[in-house]
């Protein structure tokens, strides 16, 4: 399951990433394997999405979210 | 003289780094530029408690030492290169107590470069409120550095921090964090030896980034590349491994130093606000209300102070002419320099107001929500969610709007926004359109309520925004960027704006504009003034003399003679000559040399077109007197053909020309200041003038 497939209010736990370069940026921002992640809301036009991870909110595009595989 | 110690502030974006910088330096700060990038270089001085002076530099906020943008690379260059002018003696690491884990990722990287470092643990008040407990002494003990809890926005703990700076040792004392050598066995030692670097982590950073660091010579690059090839070094995989290793270390450190008392309360309040502010309907209603407020303020509220400034300078000019002896020098001072100065200062109200709003929006956290909401549609045309503010601001004036693009982090998005903002119909075009529309469009109402003139004016505004979006889309295809376009962005928790910060931002932006763009504006306006006031030897005098003959003096009133003379002087000035020179080029657009003069003089500002028309057609040069300019323009005949000069085709052609052409020296000056090179203003001038030329050509040839 990819993060981009979650609906607002749903959550999951990060398993791995499909893109090494993107994973570096994501991990720097606190999205680490094993970390719970929750989709808070999706922007009015359907993209990007707002997520909560390790206590704060990030916004990322669905394309970027699709590189995060959940367990 | 002993050099002041150099202190650098390093930390994540939104960690309160700039607020701390403002507290430490107050008004003793200078905003400059780093070569090659667009982020501000903020330098300042601060006195410690023992009256010794230190130099403080605010480095761009970043999440790690692996830069994702040109701006972030600055941090790496300053810290890794000991010869760099901004290489610090001591680092103050600004950590966000509410996001300690993520802050420490960057801390451990910076600490491993082994520069003396102090942690300023910021936002302690907020952390306490939301139930985060940090055992400061234990944290300090585990990391081997001084940790000073502060609250920059309330000015708490600053004296302690100053004391810590004072007593910090000149040699690094921080504990090691991770086993750097294990990340790339063999490579770190080899590079350290080859390049004569002491610190293993500095060697590893060099291995990752040598290709993008300006201070590494090409021979060194070849040597590093060769080493990496023999050891088959995979930079990205090693980076990923490093980050995981660092988080493991941080989790160990925080295991018994960080305690969460209850669920984060701030988060839920922020979430509730977001449910409204980014709502499908209310979100946009509120956003447009905010935009409307900004638009109103820079369009109409700022008109009062702007008129005051204009009137003050007119009065100064008149008084100067009366008090000073008549002559070339007085003319230069009063009509050239003073007019240029007025042209600079008149922008102050708009800049101050726009930046008051922008810094409030940034400070409260609303700006990131705007980006969040608008990203999808703006991305389609190559812009960024944050481009909305400059584009809407462009309806009032491109100058402050272009200055506000500094908030756009992505270089490419920022450049495209700067490039297209002047296409948006600014308030200086309004007098030009008003004049030309009343010339060409009948003041009729169709279907009982649609005014034709109003309709055309609206069409010009729509044209401006459509063309801006189209050009943005085109540039998105053309402009190449090495940066990967990330959109992973923090949505900070909502908080109250810090008013002293707002005031300081207003002051800084105004000062930067006046002293940097202002120089160019004054220089250009003096050149334009000389062009319009002087001509080749005696030609102006000869032209004037005609009107002294009895044929005129008996027929016209003295005032009328003066106006005719002014008109003749302009016709025989250098600007007039230039107007004739460019006539063959602009003839296909339907313009004669008189319009050519107006095109040249209105490079100062578009609205000057109306004033120049007034002088050319020798009417009282008063902006409010458009009616009489209109009469004269309407009756103007082409001396060769006897037909009217201002036909519908010419009026529309001119309107389209003013819609697209870069007829504004202030905008060019500010683009130069923001991009720090003449390349971008030159490209902008070229493409806009080209676009204006061909659009006018098309309009004139079709309507003729």
XYZ file of N, CA and C in Angstrom, chain B residues 446-658:
639
model
N -24.385 48.733 -23.882
C -25.104 47.722 -24.643
C -25.868 46.813 -23.685
N -26.945 46.250 -24.186
C -27.862 45.420 -23.394
C -28.336 46.162 -22.148
N -28.295 47.472 -22.211
C -28.845 48.256 -21.110
C -27.930 48.430 -19.910
N -26.931 47.574 -19.730
C -26.114 47.754 -18.516
C -24.619 47.578 -18.736
N -24.197 47.068 -19.892
C -22.764 46.871 -20.083
C -22.160 48.079 -20.785
N -21.288 48.756 -20.076
C -20.619 49.909 -20.651
C -19.462 49.434 -21.524
N -19.446 49.900 -22.767
C -18.434 49.441 -23.732
C -17.012 49.735 -23.247
N -16.828 50.956 -22.732
C -15.481 51.339 -22.289
C -15.028 50.457 -21.126
N -15.947 50.203 -20.212
C -15.633 49.345 -19.070
C -15.288 47.943 -19.529
N -16.009 47.492 -20.549
C -15.788 46.145 -21.077
C -14.370 46.019 -21.649
N -13.957 47.036 -22.407
C -12.613 46.995 -22.999
C -11.555 47.024 -21.897
N -11.798 47.860 -20.886
C -10.831 47.941 -19.788
C -10.705 46.578 -19.105
N -11.843 45.932 -18.899
C -11.788 44.622 -18.267
C -11.036 43.636 -19.161
N -11.286 43.730 -20.469
C -10.602 42.840 -21.404
C -9.083 43.002 -21.293
N -8.618 44.239 -21.093
C -7.176 44.464 -20.954
C -6.637 43.764 -19.700
N -7.423 43.797 -18.619
C -6.992 43.133 -17.389
C -6.965 41.624 -17.564
N -8.000 41.090 -18.232
C -8.034 39.647 -18.461
C -6.855 39.247 -19.355
N -6.626 40.049 -20.410
C -5.505 39.779 -21.315
C -4.197 39.686 -20.533
N -4.042 40.598 -19.559
C -2.777 40.634 -18.820
C -2.565 39.342 -18.038
N -3.610 38.865 -17.378
C -3.418 37.675 -16.542
C -3.264 36.429 -17.419
N -4.018 36.381 -18.528
C -3.898 35.240 -19.435
C -2.495 35.190 -20.031
N -1.985 36.347 -20.452
C -0.649 36.343 -21.055
C 0.411 35.958 -20.025
N 0.239 36.430 -18.780
C 1.214 36.075 -17.739
C 1.247 34.562 -17.537
N 0.059 33.925 -17.491
C 0.019 32.483 -17.268
C 0.581 31.730 -18.480
N 0.293 32.252 -19.691
C 0.806 31.575 -20.881
C 2.327 31.639 -20.958
N 2.857 32.825 -20.693
C 4.313 32.968 -20.730
C 4.958 32.082 -19.653
N 4.310 32.021 -18.485
C 4.836 31.170 -17.410
C 4.907 29.720 -17.885
N 3.844 29.289 -18.538
C 3.810 27.910 -19.031
C 4.936 27.668 -20.041
N 5.122 28.640 -20.944
C 6.196 28.515 -21.945
C 7.560 28.445 -21.278
N 7.756 29.322 -20.286
C 9.070 29.360 -19.618
C 9.334 28.076 -18.851
N 8.255 27.481 -18.333
C 8.402 26.212 -17.624
C 9.054 25.182 -18.553
N 8.702 25.235 -19.848
C 9.281 24.285 -20.801
C 10.730 24.641 -21.136
N 11.038 25.957 -21.104
C 12.355 26.397 -21.581
C 13.409 26.394 -20.476
N 13.068 27.011 -19.319
C 14.085 27.187 -18.275
C 14.523 25.833 -17.720
N 15.808 25.619 -17.720
C 16.345 24.358 -17.197
C 16.820 24.579 -15.768
N 16.624 23.590 -14.955
C 17.084 23.706 -13.580
C 17.637 22.371 -13.131
N 18.749 22.430 -12.418
C 19.344 21.188 -11.924
C 18.634 20.716 -10.673
N 17.924 21.645 -10.044
C 17.256 21.284 -8.801
C 16.058 20.407 -9.104
N 15.872 19.400 -8.280
C 14.679 18.610 -8.412
C 13.562 19.339 -7.679
N 12.397 19.449 -8.316
C 11.316 20.215 -7.710
C 10.601 19.459 -6.622
N 11.052 19.637 -5.393
C 10.380 19.006 -4.278
C 9.206 19.854 -3.844
N 8.238 19.199 -3.256
C 7.210 20.002 -2.618
C 7.031 19.553 -1.173
N 7.978 18.804 -0.648
C 7.836 18.352 0.729
C 8.108 19.548 1.630
N 7.063 19.999 2.302
C 7.144 21.284 2.984
C 6.480 21.145 4.341
N 7.026 21.842 5.311
C 6.421 21.781 6.635
C 5.213 22.704 6.693
N 4.155 22.252 7.343
C 3.015 23.133 7.603
C 3.122 23.542 9.064
N 3.737 24.705 9.341
C 3.969 25.062 10.746
C 2.652 25.297 11.472
N 2.707 25.125 12.779
C 1.544 25.361 13.624
C 1.205 26.853 13.577
N -0.093 27.175 13.570
C -0.486 28.594 13.551
C -0.018 29.299 14.808
N 0.428 30.526 14.650
C 0.771 31.310 15.836
C 0.565 32.792 15.539
N 0.597 33.584 16.588
C 0.391 35.019 16.423
C 1.601 35.640 15.737
N 1.359 36.651 14.870
C 2.511 37.327 14.264
C 3.306 38.092 15.321
N 4.620 38.186 15.098
C 5.447 38.974 16.012
C 5.585 40.360 15.402
N 4.954 41.343 16.046
C 4.804 42.653 15.412
C 6.130 43.353 15.194
N 7.097 43.146 16.115
C 8.381 43.821 15.908
C 9.082 43.255 14.672
N 8.841 41.950 14.421
C 9.388 41.341 13.209
C 8.766 41.937 11.951
N 7.454 42.148 12.034
C 6.733 42.732 10.900
C 7.308 44.109 10.588
N 7.480 44.910 11.640
C 8.006 46.268 11.440
C 9.416 46.227 10.871
N 10.226 45.313 11.393
C 11.606 45.221 10.935
C 11.660 44.816 9.453
N 10.787 43.865 9.066
C 10.741 43.460 7.665
C 10.368 44.642 6.778
N 9.357 45.409 7.188
C 8.942 46.570 6.403
C 10.118 47.529 6.224
N 10.784 47.789 7.349
C 11.906 48.731 7.320
C 13.010 48.235 6.394
N 13.344 46.934 6.526
C 14.440 46.388 5.717
C 14.130 46.413 4.230
N 12.900 46.038 3.878
C 12.539 45.984 2.461
C 12.578 47.377 1.850
N 12.060 48.349 2.599
C 12.067 49.727 2.101
C 13.502 50.205 1.925
N 14.336 49.895 2.922
C 15.721 50.348 2.854
C 16.448 49.708 1.678
N 16.265 48.406 1.508
C 16.912 47.716 0.400
C 16.498 48.331 -0.930
N 15.194 48.589 -1.073
C 14.706 49.153 -2.325
C 15.312 50.531 -2.571
N 15.252 51.389 -1.555
C 15.715 52.767 -1.742
C 17.209 52.795 -2.077
N 17.992 51.984 -1.363
C 19.433 52.096 -1.572
C 19.968 51.277 -2.729
N 19.274 50.210 -3.106
C 19.824 49.379 -4.181
C 19.132 49.618 -5.518
N 17.802 49.438 -5.567
C 17.109 49.708 -6.819
C 17.079 51.215 -7.064
N 17.040 51.981 -5.986
C 16.938 53.432 -6.089
C 18.055 54.065 -6.905
N 19.280 53.551 -6.732
C 20.419 54.094 -7.475
C 20.173 54.034 -8.973
N 19.715 52.848 -9.424
C 19.487 52.652 -10.849
C 18.365 53.561 -11.333
N 17.303 53.653 -10.535
C 16.153 54.458 -10.945
C 16.559 55.922 -11.101
N 17.325 56.442 -10.141
C 17.734 57.852 -10.228
C 18.631 58.060 -11.446
N 19.559 57.131 -11.663
C 20.468 57.273 -12.819
C 19.675 57.297 -14.125
N 18.745 56.349 -14.274
C 17.988 56.294 -15.524
C 17.106 57.522 -15.682
N 16.518 57.983 -14.572
C 15.617 59.121 -14.730
C 16.388 60.383 -15.083
N 17.652 60.487 -14.628
C 18.459 61.643 -15.035
C 18.759 61.561 -16.535
N 19.108 60.363 -16.996
C 19.378 60.199 -18.433
C 18.138 60.573 -19.247
N 16.987 60.078 -18.817
C 15.760 60.376 -19.552
C 15.455 61.867 -19.528
N 15.725 62.487 -18.389
C 15.476 63.925 -18.275
C 16.372 64.700 -19.244
N 17.666 64.308 -19.298
C 18.588 64.986 -20.222
C 18.101 64.803 -21.661
N 17.700 63.587 -21.992
C 17.231 63.306 -23.357
C 16.039 64.174 -23.721
N 15.139 64.363 -22.777
C 13.916 65.097 -23.091
C 14.107 66.602 -22.971
N 15.165 67.061 -22.303
C 15.321 68.501 -22.083
C 16.351 69.145 -23.000
N 17.303 68.356 -23.466
C 18.367 68.955 -24.275
C 18.359 68.388 -25.685
N 18.911 69.202 -26.598
C 19.005 68.744 -27.973
C 20.323 69.208 -28.545
N 20.614 68.863 -29.780
C 21.842 69.316 -30.416
C 21.879 70.848 -30.440
N 23.113 71.402 -30.503
C 23.343 72.836 -30.397
C 22.296 73.668 -31.136
N 21.651 74.565 -30.401
C 20.772 75.599 -30.949
C 19.490 75.132 -31.613
N 19.354 73.830 -31.867
C 18.151 73.428 -32.605
C 16.889 73.732 -31.809
N 16.978 73.580 -30.461
C 15.787 73.860 -29.655
C 15.475 75.352 -29.640
N 16.560 76.161 -29.534
C 16.359 77.610 -29.494
C 15.721 78.091 -30.791
N 16.228 77.551 -31.899
C 15.678 77.952 -33.190
C 14.200 77.615 -33.277
N 13.876 76.424 -32.827
C 12.486 75.996 -32.889
C 11.605 76.897 -32.037
N 12.171 77.307 -30.862
C 11.394 78.149 -29.957
C 11.174 79.533 -30.549
N 12.218 80.013 -31.246
C 12.198 81.386 -31.733
C 10.992 81.654 -32.641
N 10.582 80.641 -33.366
C 9.439 80.779 -34.259
C 8.253 81.404 -33.531
N 8.081 80.935 -32.258
C 6.884 81.378 -31.530
C 7.030 82.788 -30.947
N 8.230 83.376 -31.126
C 8.392 84.746 -30.634
C 8.013 85.755 -31.702
N 7.802 85.276 -32.919
C 7.462 86.197 -34.006
C 6.063 86.763 -33.763
N 5.829 87.976 -34.237
C 4.545 88.646 -34.008
C 3.359 87.795 -34.472
N 3.572 86.976 -35.499
C 2.483 86.135 -35.999
C 1.855 85.319 -34.877
N 2.710 84.880 -33.908
C 2.191 84.092 -32.799
C 1.825 84.951 -31.608
N 2.740 85.883 -31.244
C 2.527 86.638 -30.002
C 1.245 87.448 -30.054
N 0.824 87.856 -31.262
C -0.407 88.632 -31.336
C -1.632 87.727 -31.281
N -1.459 86.525 -31.753
C -2.603 85.625 -31.888
C -2.894 84.859 -30.587
N -1.808 84.446 -29.872
C -1.996 83.585 -28.704
C -1.667 84.292 -27.406
N -2.270 83.794 -26.326
C -1.969 84.308 -24.995
C -0.568 83.851 -24.590
N 0.096 84.590 -23.678
C 1.470 84.214 -23.280
C 1.573 82.769 -22.786
N 0.544 82.315 -22.051
C 0.597 80.937 -21.542
C 0.606 79.935 -22.691
N -0.213 80.202 -23.652
C -0.312 79.319 -24.816
C 1.024 79.279 -25.558
N 1.683 80.436 -25.642
C 2.998 80.510 -26.299
C 3.992 79.632 -25.549
N 3.933 79.708 -24.190
C 4.853 78.888 -23.381
C 4.658 77.403 -23.674
N 3.385 77.003 -23.798
C 3.111 75.588 -24.063
C 3.613 75.192 -25.435
N 3.408 76.092 -26.412
C 3.892 75.787 -27.767
C 5.409 75.646 -27.763
N 6.055 76.515 -26.966
C 7.522 76.451 -26.883
C 7.969 75.134 -26.274
N 7.284 74.733 -25.178
C 7.651 73.480 -24.519
C 7.526 72.323 -25.496
N 6.451 72.358 -26.259
C 6.235 71.317 -27.248
C 7.361 71.301 -28.276
N 7.760 72.507 -28.727
C 8.834 72.598 -29.721
C 10.156 72.116 -29.141
N 10.400 72.491 -27.853
C 11.648 72.055 -27.219
C 11.730 70.534 -27.186
N 10.605 69.896 -26.847
C 10.593 68.431 -26.777
C 10.815 67.832 -28.159
N 10.169 68.427 -29.163
C 10.310 67.893 -30.523
C 11.757 67.940 -31.003
N 12.490 68.989 -30.587
C 13.869 69.125 -31.057
C 14.892 68.647 -30.027
N 14.425 67.969 -28.993
C 15.362 67.415 -28.007
C 15.936 66.103 -28.538
N 16.870 65.540 -27.772
C 17.428 64.231 -28.170
C 16.328 63.176 -28.216
N 15.380 63.269 -27.248
C 14.285 62.299 -27.257
C 13.478 62.426 -28.541
N 13.267 63.700 -28.970
C 12.535 63.928 -30.215
C 13.268 63.330 -31.400
N 14.603 63.535 -31.400
C 15.410 62.975 -32.492
C 15.327 61.456 -32.486
N 15.425 60.890 -31.266
C 15.316 59.429 -31.151
C 13.956 58.944 -31.648
N 12.915 59.714 -31.317
C 11.576 59.376 -31.778
C 11.543 59.273 -33.297
N 12.213 60.229 -33.971
C 12.253 60.178 -35.437
C 13.089 58.991 -35.921
N 14.163 58.695 -35.161
C 15.030 57.576 -35.566
C 14.252 56.264 -35.533
N 13.451 56.085 -34.471
C 12.759 54.800 -34.372
C 11.463 54.765 -35.183
N 11.095 55.898 -35.801
C 9.815 55.930 -36.525
C 9.677 54.812 -37.568
N 10.720 54.572 -38.396
C 10.558 53.495 -39.394
C 10.235 52.147 -38.758
N 10.791 51.933 -37.538
C 10.571 50.644 -36.882
C 9.140 50.536 -36.350
N 8.620 51.653 -35.829
C 7.302 51.580 -35.184
C 6.174 51.938 -36.142
N 6.520 52.369 -37.365
C 5.476 52.737 -38.338
C 4.518 51.573 -38.618
N 5.029 50.342 -38.773
C 4.101 49.223 -39.037
C 3.094 48.993 -37.918
N 3.383 49.539 -36.726
C 2.445 49.398 -35.613
C 1.424 50.529 -35.622
N 1.615 51.470 -36.546
C 0.703 52.599 -36.636
C 1.153 53.810 -35.827
N 2.401 53.778 -35.300
C 2.861 54.885 -34.457
C 3.691 55.872 -35.274
N 3.516 57.165 -35.015
C 4.382 58.159 -35.649
C 5.493 58.551 -34.681
N 6.341 59.489 -35.074
C 7.494 59.812 -34.224
C 7.083 60.474 -32.923
N 5.917 61.142 -32.919
C 5.480 61.767 -31.665
C 5.150 60.695 -30.618
N 4.497 59.655 -31.095
C 4.241 58.535 -30.186
C 5.573 57.900 -29.782
N 6.518 57.886 -30.737
C 7.857 57.375 -30.461
C 8.496 58.092 -29.279
N 8.344 59.426 -29.243
C 8.893 60.193 -28.105
C 8.268 59.705 -26.807
N 6.945 59.522 -26.845
C 6.246 59.095 -25.632
C 6.696 57.702 -25.204
N 6.982 56.839 -26.185
C 7.457 55.497 -25.828
C 8.794 55.601 -25.102
N 9.645 56.521 -25.560
C 10.964 56.662 -24.929
C 10.836 57.266 -23.534
N 10.106 58.373 -23.421
C 10.035 59.010 -22.097
C 9.269 58.146 -21.102
N 8.291 57.367 -21.570
C 7.497 56.587 -20.624
C 8.224 55.328 -20.186
N 9.474 55.169 -20.584
C 10.269 54.089 -20.009
C 10.501 54.368 -18.522
N 10.438 55.649 -18.167
C 10.555 56.017 -16.755
C 9.423 55.374 -15.962
N 8.225 55.459 -16.481
C 7.035 54.845 -15.882
C 5.932 55.000 -16.909
N 5.047 54.009 -16.967
C 4.073 54.007 -18.053
C 3.181 55.242 -18.067
N 2.810 55.721 -16.869
C 1.860 56.835 -16.832
C 2.443 58.124 -17.411
N 3.781 58.169 -17.567
C 4.420 59.348 -18.151
C 3.929 59.570 -19.586
N 3.417 58.499 -20.217
C 2.856 58.608 -21.558
C 1.840 59.753 -21.644
N 0.952 59.829 -20.653
C -0.099 60.846 -20.677
C 0.527 62.240 -20.606
N 1.500 62.401 -19.687
C 2.161 63.691 -19.532
C 2.890 64.104 -20.797
N 3.574 63.140 -21.421
C 4.316 63.462 -22.643
C 3.366 63.851 -23.770
N 2.273 63.137 -23.885
C 1.274 63.483 -24.886
C 0.798 64.921 -24.671
N 0.622 65.273 -23.394
C 0.174 66.626 -23.063
C 1.180 67.653 -23.547
N 2.485 67.382 -23.339
C 3.500 68.342 -23.762
C 3.575 68.395 -25.286
N 3.556 67.217 -25.929
C 3.664 67.180 -27.378
C 2.503 67.949 -28.024
N 1.316 67.736 -27.480
C 0.168 68.435 -28.047
C -0.090 69.743 -27.322
N 0.970 70.241 -26.682
C 1.003 71.532 -26.003
C -0.271 71.895 -25.256
N -0.665 70.991 -24.362
C -1.718 71.368 -23.436
C -1.097 71.438 -22.053
N -1.833 71.985 -21.116
C -1.314 72.139 -19.771
C -0.923 70.763 -19.221
N 0.356 70.624 -18.870
C 0.846 69.311 -18.456
C 0.378 68.977 -17.048
N -0.884 68.648 -16.958
C -1.446 68.310 -15.658
C -2.213 67.008 -15.835
N -1.903 66.045 -15.000
C -2.498 64.713 -15.161
C -4.029 64.734 -15.123
N -4.574 65.653 -14.327
C -6.025 65.655 -14.163
C -6.703 66.206 -15.422
N -5.897 66.750 -16.304
C -6.449 67.444 -17.454
C -6.529 66.561 -18.691
N -6.935 65.292 -18.511
C -6.937 64.374 -19.654
C -7.913 64.828 -20.746
N -8.976 65.503 -20.344
C -9.992 65.923 -21.324
C -9.370 66.737 -22.460
N -8.486 67.680 -22.094
C -7.909 68.538 -23.137
C -6.877 67.787 -23.971
N -6.149 66.827 -23.333
C -5.214 66.005 -24.105
C -6.006 65.215 -25.137
N -7.138 64.699 -24.664
C -8.008 63.892 -25.510
C -8.454 64.679 -26.741
N -8.903 65.945 -26.500
C -9.348 66.795 -27.610
C -8.249 66.951 -28.659
N -7.042 67.274 -28.158
C -5.920 67.527 -29.069
C -5.552 66.261 -29.839
N -5.556 65.135 -29.127
C -5.167 63.891 -29.780
C -6.196 63.515 -30.840
N -7.453 63.768 -30.511
C -8.518 63.422 -31.444
C -8.391 64.232 -32.735
N -7.981 65.504 -32.598
C -7.930 66.350 -33.789
C -6.572 66.292 -34.469
N -5.596 65.540 -33.877
C -4.271 65.474 -34.493
C -4.360 64.817 -35.870
N -3.735 65.487 -36.843
C -3.768 64.957 -38.212
C -2.356 64.606 -38.676
N -2.271 63.601 -39.485
C -0.984 63.269 -40.088
C -0.677 64.306 -41.159
N 0.445 65.037 -41.053
C 0.720 66.129 -42.002
C 0.837 65.640 -43.442
N 1.247 64.372 -43.661
C 1.409 63.876 -45.026
C 0.070 63.509 -45.657
N -0.749 62.801 -44.890
C -1.984 62.283 -45.478
C -3.209 63.112 -45.109
N -3.096 63.880 -44.039
C -4.234 64.671 -43.609
C -5.278 63.856 -42.858
N -4.978 62.604 -42.620
C -5.919 61.744 -41.904
C -5.637 61.801 -40.401
N -6.598 61.479 -39.551
C -6.354 61.506 -38.100
C -5.237 60.534 -37.706
N -4.427 60.944 -36.709
C -3.337 60.080 -36.241
C -3.889 58.952 -35.380
N -4.785 59.332 -34.457
C -5.260 58.334 -33.493
C -6.552 57.679 -33.964
N -6.402 56.749 -34.877
C -7.546 55.962 -35.304
C -7.791 54.877 -34.257
N -8.891 54.173 -34.421
C -9.183 53.071 -33.504
C -8.046 52.056 -33.520
N -7.553 51.768 -34.738
C -6.468 50.781 -34.873
C -5.239 51.217 -34.091
N -4.863 52.499 -34.208
C -3.670 52.995 -33.507
C -3.877 52.918 -31.984
N -5.057 53.317 -31.527
C -5.319 53.324 -30.091
C -5.225 51.902 -29.527
N -5.831 50.951 -30.226
C -5.756 49.570 -29.735
C -4.338 49.020 -29.809
N -3.663 49.336 -30.907
C -2.276 48.903 -31.058
C -1.419 49.421 -29.889
N -1.638 50.704 -29.533
C -0.891 51.300 -28.429
C -1.231 50.632 -27.088
N -2.511 50.353 -26.910
C -2.921 49.715 -25.658
C -2.248 48.356 -25.503
N -2.260 47.592 -26.589
C -1.644 46.271 -26.548
C -0.140 46.406 -26.310
N 0.449 47.441 -26.917
C 1.875 47.665 -26.714
C 2.159 47.902 -25.227
N 1.366 48.775 -24.612
C 1.587 49.056 -23.186
C 1.248 47.874 -22.291
